[in-house]
Structures are given as C-alpha cells and as structure tokens.
N, CA, C and O atoms as CSV, one atom per row, in Angstrom:
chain,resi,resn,atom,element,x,y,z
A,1,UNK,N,N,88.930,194.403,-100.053
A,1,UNK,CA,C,89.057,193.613,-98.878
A,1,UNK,C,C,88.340,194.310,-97.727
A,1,UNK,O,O,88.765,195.360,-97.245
A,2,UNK,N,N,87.413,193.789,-97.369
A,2,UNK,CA,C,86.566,194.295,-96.033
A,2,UNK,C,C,86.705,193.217,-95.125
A,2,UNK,O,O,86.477,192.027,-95.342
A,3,UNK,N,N,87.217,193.907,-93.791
A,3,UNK,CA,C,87.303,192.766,-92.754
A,3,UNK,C,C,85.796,193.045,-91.762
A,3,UNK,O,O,85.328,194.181,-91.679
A,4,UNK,N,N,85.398,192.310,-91.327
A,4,UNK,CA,C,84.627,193.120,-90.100
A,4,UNK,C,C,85.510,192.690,-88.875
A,4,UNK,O,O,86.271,191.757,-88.620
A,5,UNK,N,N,84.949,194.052,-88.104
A,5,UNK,CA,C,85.541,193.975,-86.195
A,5,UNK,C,C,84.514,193.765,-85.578
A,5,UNK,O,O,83.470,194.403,-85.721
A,6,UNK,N,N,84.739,192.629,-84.643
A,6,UNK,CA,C,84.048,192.302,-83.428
A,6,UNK,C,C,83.730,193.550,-82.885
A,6,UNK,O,O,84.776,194.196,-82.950
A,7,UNK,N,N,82.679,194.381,-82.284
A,7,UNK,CA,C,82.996,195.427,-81.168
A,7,UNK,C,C,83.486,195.114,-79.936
A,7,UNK,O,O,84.198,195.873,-79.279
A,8,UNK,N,N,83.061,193.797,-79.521
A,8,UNK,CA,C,83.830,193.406,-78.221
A,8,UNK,C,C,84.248,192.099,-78.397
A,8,UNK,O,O,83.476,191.309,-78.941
A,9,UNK,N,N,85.664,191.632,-77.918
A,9,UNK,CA,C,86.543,191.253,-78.395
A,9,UNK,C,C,86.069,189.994,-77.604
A,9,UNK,O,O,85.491,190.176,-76.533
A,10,UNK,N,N,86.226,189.052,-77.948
A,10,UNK,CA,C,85.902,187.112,-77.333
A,10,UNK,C,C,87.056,187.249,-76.288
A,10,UNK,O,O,88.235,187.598,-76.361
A,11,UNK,N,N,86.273,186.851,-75.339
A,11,UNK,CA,C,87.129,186.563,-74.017
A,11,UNK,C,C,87.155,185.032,-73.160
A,11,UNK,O,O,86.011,184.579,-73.131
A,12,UNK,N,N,87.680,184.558,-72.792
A,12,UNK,CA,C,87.200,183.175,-72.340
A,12,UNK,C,C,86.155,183.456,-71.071
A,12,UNK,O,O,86.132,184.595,-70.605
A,13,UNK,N,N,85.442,182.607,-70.606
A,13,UNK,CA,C,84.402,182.622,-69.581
A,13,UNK,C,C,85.264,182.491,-68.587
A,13,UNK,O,O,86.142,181.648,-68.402
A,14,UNK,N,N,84.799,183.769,-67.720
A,14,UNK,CA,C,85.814,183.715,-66.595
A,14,UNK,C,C,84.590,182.696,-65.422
A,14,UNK,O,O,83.365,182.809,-65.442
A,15,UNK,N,N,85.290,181.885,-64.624
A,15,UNK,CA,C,84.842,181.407,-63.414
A,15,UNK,C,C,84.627,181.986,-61.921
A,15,UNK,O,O,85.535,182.523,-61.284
A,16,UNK,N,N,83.484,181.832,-61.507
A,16,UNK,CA,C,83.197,182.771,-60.392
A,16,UNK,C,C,84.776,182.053,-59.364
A,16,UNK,O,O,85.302,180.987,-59.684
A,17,UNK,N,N,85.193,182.785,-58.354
A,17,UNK,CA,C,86.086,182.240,-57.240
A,17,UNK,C,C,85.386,181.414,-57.012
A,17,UNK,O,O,84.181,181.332,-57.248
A,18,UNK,N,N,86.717,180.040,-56.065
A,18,UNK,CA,C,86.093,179.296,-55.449
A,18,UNK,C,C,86.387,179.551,-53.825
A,18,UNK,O,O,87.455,179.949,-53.359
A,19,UNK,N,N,84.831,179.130,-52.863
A,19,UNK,CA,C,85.492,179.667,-51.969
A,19,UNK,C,C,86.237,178.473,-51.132
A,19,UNK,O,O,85.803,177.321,-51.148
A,20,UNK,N,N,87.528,178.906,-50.320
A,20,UNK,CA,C,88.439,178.171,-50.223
A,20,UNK,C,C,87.894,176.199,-49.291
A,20,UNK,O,O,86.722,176.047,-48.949
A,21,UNK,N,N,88.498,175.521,-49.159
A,21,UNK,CA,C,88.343,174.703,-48.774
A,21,UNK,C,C,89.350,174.121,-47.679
A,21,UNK,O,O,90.566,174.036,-47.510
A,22,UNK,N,N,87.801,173.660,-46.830
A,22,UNK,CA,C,88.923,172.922,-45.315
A,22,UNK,C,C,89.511,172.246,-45.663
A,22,UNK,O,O,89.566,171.922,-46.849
A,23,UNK,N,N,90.254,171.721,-44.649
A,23,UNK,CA,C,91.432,170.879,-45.121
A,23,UNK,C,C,90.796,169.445,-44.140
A,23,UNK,O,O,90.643,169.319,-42.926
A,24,UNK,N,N,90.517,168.451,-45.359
A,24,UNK,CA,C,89.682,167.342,-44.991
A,24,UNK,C,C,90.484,166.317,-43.639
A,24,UNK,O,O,91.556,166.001,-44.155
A,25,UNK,N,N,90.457,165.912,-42.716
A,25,UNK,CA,C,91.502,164.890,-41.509
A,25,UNK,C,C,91.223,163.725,-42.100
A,25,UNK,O,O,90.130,163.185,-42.275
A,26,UNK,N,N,92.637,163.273,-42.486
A,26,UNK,CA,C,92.361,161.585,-42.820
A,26,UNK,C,C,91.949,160.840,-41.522
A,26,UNK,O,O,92.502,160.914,-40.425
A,27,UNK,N,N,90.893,160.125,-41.866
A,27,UNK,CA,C,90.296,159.126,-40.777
A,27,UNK,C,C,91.385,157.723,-40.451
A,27,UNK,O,O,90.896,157.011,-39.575
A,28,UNK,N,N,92.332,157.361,-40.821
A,28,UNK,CA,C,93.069,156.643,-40.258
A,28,UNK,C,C,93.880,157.388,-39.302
A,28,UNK,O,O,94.066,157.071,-38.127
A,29,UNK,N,N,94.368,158.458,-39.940
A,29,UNK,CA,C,95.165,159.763,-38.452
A,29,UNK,C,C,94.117,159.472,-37.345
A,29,UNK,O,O,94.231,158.598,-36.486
A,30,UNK,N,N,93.318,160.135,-37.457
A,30,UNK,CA,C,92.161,160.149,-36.748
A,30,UNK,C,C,91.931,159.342,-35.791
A,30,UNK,O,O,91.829,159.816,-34.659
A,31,UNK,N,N,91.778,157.773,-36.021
A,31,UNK,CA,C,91.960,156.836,-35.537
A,31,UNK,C,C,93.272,156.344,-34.904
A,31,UNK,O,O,93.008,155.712,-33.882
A,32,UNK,N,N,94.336,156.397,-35.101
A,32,UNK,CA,C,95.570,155.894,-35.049
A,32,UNK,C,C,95.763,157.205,-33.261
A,32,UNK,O,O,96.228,156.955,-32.148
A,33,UNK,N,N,95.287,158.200,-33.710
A,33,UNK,CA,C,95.388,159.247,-32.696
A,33,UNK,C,C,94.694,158.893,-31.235
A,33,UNK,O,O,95.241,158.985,-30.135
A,34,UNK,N,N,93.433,158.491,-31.501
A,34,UNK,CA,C,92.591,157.908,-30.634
A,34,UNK,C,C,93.025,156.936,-30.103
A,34,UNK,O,O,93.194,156.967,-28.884
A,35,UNK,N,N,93.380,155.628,-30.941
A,35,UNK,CA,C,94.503,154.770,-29.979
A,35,UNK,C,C,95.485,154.987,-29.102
A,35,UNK,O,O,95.807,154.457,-28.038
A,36,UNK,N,N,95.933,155.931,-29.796
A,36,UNK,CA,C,97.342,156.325,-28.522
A,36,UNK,C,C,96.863,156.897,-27.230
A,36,UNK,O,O,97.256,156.518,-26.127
A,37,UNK,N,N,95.788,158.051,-27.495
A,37,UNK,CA,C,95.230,158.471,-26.502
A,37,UNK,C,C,94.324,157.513,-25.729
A,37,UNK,O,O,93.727,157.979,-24.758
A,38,UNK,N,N,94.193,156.532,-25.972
A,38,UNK,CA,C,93.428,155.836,-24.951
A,38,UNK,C,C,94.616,155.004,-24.482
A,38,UNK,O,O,94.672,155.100,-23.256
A,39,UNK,N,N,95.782,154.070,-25.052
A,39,UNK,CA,C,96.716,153.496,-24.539
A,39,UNK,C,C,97.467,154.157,-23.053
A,39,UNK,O,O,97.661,153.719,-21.919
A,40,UNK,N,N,97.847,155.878,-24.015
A,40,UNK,CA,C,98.916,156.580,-22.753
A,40,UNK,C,C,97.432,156.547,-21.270
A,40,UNK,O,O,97.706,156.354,-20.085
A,41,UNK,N,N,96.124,156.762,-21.748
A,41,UNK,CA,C,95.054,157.042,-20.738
A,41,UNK,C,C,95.326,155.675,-19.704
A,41,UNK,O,O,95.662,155.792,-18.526
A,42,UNK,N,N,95.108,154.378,-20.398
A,42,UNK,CA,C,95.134,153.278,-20.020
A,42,UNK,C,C,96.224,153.079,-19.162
A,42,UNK,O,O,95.975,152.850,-17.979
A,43,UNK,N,N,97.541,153.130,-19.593
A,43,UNK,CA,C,98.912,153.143,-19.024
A,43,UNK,C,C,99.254,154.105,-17.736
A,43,UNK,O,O,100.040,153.754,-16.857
A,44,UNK,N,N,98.548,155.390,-17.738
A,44,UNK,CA,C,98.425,156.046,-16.451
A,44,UNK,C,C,97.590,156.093,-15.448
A,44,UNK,O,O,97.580,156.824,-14.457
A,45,UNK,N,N,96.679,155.003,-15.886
A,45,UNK,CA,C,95.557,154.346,-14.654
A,45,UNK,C,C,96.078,152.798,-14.416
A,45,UNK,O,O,95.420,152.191,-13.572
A,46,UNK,N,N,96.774,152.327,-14.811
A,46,UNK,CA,C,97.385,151.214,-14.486
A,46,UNK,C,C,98.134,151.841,-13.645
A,46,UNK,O,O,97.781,151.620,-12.486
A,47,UNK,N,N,99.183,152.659,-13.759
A,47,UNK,CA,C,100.241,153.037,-13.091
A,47,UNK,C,C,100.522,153.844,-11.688
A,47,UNK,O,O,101.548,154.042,-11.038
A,48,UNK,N,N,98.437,154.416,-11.423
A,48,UNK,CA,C,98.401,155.004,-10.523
A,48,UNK,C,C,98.080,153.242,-9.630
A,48,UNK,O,O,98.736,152.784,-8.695
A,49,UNK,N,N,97.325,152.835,-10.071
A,49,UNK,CA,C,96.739,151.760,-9.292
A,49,UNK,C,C,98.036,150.889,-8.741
A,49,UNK,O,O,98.300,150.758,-7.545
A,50,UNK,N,N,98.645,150.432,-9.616
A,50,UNK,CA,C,99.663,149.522,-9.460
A,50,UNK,C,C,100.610,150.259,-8.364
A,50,UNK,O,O,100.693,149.619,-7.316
A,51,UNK,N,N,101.010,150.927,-8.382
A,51,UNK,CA,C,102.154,152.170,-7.786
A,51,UNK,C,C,101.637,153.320,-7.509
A,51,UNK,O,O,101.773,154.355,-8.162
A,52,UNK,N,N,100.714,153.084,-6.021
A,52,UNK,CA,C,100.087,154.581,-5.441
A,52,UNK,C,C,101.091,155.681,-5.222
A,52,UNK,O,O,100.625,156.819,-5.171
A,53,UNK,N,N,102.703,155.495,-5.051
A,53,UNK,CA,C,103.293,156.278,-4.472
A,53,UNK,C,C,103.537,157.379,-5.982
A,53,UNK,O,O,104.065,158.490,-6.020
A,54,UNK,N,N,102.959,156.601,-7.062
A,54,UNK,CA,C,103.450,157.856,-8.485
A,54,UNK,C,C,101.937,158.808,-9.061
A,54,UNK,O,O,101.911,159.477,-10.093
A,55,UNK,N,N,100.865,158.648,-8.166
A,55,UNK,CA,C,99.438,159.228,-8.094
A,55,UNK,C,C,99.842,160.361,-8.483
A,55,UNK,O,O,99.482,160.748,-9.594
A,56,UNK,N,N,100.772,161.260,-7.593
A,56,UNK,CA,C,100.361,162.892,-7.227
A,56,UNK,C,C,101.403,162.988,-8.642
A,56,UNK,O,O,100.877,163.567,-9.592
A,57,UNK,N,N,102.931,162.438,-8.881
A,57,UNK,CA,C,103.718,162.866,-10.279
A,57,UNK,C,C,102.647,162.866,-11.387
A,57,UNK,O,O,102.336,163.915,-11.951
A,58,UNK,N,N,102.089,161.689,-11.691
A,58,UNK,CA,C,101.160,161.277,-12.773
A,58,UNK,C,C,100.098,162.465,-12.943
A,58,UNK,O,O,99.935,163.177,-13.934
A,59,UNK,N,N,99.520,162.490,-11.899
A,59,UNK,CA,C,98.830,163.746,-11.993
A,59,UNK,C,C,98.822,165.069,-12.383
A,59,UNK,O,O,97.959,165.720,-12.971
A,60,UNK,N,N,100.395,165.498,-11.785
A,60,UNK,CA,C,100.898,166.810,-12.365
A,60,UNK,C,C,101.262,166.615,-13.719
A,60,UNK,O,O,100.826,167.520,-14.430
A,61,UNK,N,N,101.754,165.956,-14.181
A,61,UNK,CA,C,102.070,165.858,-15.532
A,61,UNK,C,C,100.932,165.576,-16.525
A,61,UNK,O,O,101.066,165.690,-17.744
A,62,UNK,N,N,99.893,165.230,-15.957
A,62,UNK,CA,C,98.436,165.353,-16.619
A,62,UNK,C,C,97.654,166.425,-16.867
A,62,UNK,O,O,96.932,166.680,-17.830
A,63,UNK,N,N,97.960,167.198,-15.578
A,63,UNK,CA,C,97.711,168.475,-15.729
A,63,UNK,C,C,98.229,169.125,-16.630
A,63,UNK,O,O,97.494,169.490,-17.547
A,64,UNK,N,N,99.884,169.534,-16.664
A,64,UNK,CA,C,100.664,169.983,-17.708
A,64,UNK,C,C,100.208,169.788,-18.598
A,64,UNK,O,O,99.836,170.746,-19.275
A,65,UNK,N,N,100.015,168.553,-19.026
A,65,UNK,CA,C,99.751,167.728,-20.571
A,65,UNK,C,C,98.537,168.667,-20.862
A,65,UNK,O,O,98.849,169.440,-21.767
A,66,UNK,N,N,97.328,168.865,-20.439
A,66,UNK,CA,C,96.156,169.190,-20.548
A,66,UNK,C,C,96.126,170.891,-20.887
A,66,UNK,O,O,95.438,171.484,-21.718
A,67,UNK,N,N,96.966,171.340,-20.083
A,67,UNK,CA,C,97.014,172.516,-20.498
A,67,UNK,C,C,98.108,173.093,-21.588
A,67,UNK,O,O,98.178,174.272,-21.936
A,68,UNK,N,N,99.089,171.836,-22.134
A,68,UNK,CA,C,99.678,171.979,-23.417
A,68,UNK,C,C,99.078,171.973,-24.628
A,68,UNK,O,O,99.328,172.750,-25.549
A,69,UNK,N,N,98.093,170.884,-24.625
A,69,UNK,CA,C,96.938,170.527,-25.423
A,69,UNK,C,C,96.040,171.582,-25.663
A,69,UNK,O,O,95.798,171.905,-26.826
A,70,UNK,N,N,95.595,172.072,-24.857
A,70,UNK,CA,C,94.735,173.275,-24.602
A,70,UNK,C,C,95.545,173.916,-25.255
A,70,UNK,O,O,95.622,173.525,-26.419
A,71,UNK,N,N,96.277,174.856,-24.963
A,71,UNK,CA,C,96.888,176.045,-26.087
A,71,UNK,C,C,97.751,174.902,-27.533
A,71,UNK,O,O,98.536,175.437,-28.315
A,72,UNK,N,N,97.574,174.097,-27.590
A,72,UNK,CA,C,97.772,173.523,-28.948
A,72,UNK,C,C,96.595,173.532,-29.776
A,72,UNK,O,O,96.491,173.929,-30.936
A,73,UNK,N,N,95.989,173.189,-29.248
A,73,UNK,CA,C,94.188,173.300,-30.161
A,73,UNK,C,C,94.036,174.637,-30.069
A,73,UNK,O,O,93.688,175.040,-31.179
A,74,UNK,N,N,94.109,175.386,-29.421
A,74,UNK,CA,C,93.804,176.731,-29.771
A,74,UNK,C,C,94.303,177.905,-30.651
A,74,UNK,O,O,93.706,178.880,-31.109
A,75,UNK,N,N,95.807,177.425,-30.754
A,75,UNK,CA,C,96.776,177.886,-31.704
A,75,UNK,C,C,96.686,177.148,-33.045
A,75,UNK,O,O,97.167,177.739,-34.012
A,76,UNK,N,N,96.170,176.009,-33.230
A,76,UNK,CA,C,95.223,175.498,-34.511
A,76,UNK,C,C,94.285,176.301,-34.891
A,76,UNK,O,O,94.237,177.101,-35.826
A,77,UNK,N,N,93.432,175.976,-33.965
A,77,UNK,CA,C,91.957,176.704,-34.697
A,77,UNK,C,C,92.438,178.132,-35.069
A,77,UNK,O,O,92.235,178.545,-36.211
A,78,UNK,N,N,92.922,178.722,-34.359
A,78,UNK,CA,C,93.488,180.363,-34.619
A,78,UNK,C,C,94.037,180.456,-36.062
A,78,UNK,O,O,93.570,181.344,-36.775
A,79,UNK,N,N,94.731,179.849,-36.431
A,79,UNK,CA,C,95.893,179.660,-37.730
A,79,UNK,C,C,94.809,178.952,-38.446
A,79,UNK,O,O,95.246,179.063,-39.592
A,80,UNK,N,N,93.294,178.065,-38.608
A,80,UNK,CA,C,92.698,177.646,-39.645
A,80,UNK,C,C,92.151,178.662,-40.353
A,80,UNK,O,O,92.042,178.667,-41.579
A,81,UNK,N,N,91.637,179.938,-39.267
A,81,UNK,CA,C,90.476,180.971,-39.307
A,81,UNK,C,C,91.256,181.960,-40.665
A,81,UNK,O,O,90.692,182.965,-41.099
C-alpha cells in the first residue's frame, strides 16, 4: 500500500477583503425629508408675514434650529469616517 502526500495541503481560495461599503440613503427618505423641510420653511414665512409681532421668536428659534443641525451633521459625518 503506497499512499502519496500532497506536499502542500489544498486550501480553499481565500478572497481578497472587501473594502467596506457606504451605507446607500433611500431616495424616498430623501425626498419625504425635503418635503418637510420646505413645508416647516413655508409655514415660518407665512407666519412671519401673517403675524409680524412673531418675526424676532421665529427667528431665534431658526437660529437654534440651524445650529442644532449643524452639530447634527457633523456628529454624522464624524461617526461615518
């Protein structure tokens, strides 16, 4: 009984890494997002016009908003990297 030995032993084909992948935005989010943001936009230019005396509130809270947003997108992109 003679067996023969492989000298190097069958291995499966290893696959190079893959490198990782973004994370794709569904385009209805996308859209659905854009609506709102133009509605609340719409709704606080009605509201200055209609009712001058709520200009300067509307405003500050636009501001706020803007700079919530701002460190929200930025604390995204930070956490994609």
């Amino acid at each position: 009984m003679s067996t023969a030995t492989d000298p190097q032993p069958q291995t499966p084909q290893q696959q190079p890494p893959r490198p990782p992948q973004q994370p794709v935005t569904d385009p209805l989010l996308t859209l659905c997002l854009v609506i709102v943001g133009v509605l609340v936009l719409a709704t606080a230019g009605y509201m200055c016009v209609a009712h001058p005396s709520l200009t300067g509130p509307i405003a500050t809270v636009a501001t706020v908003a803007g700079a919530l947003a701002a460190a929200v997108g930025v604390a995204v992109a930070v956490r994609r990297r």
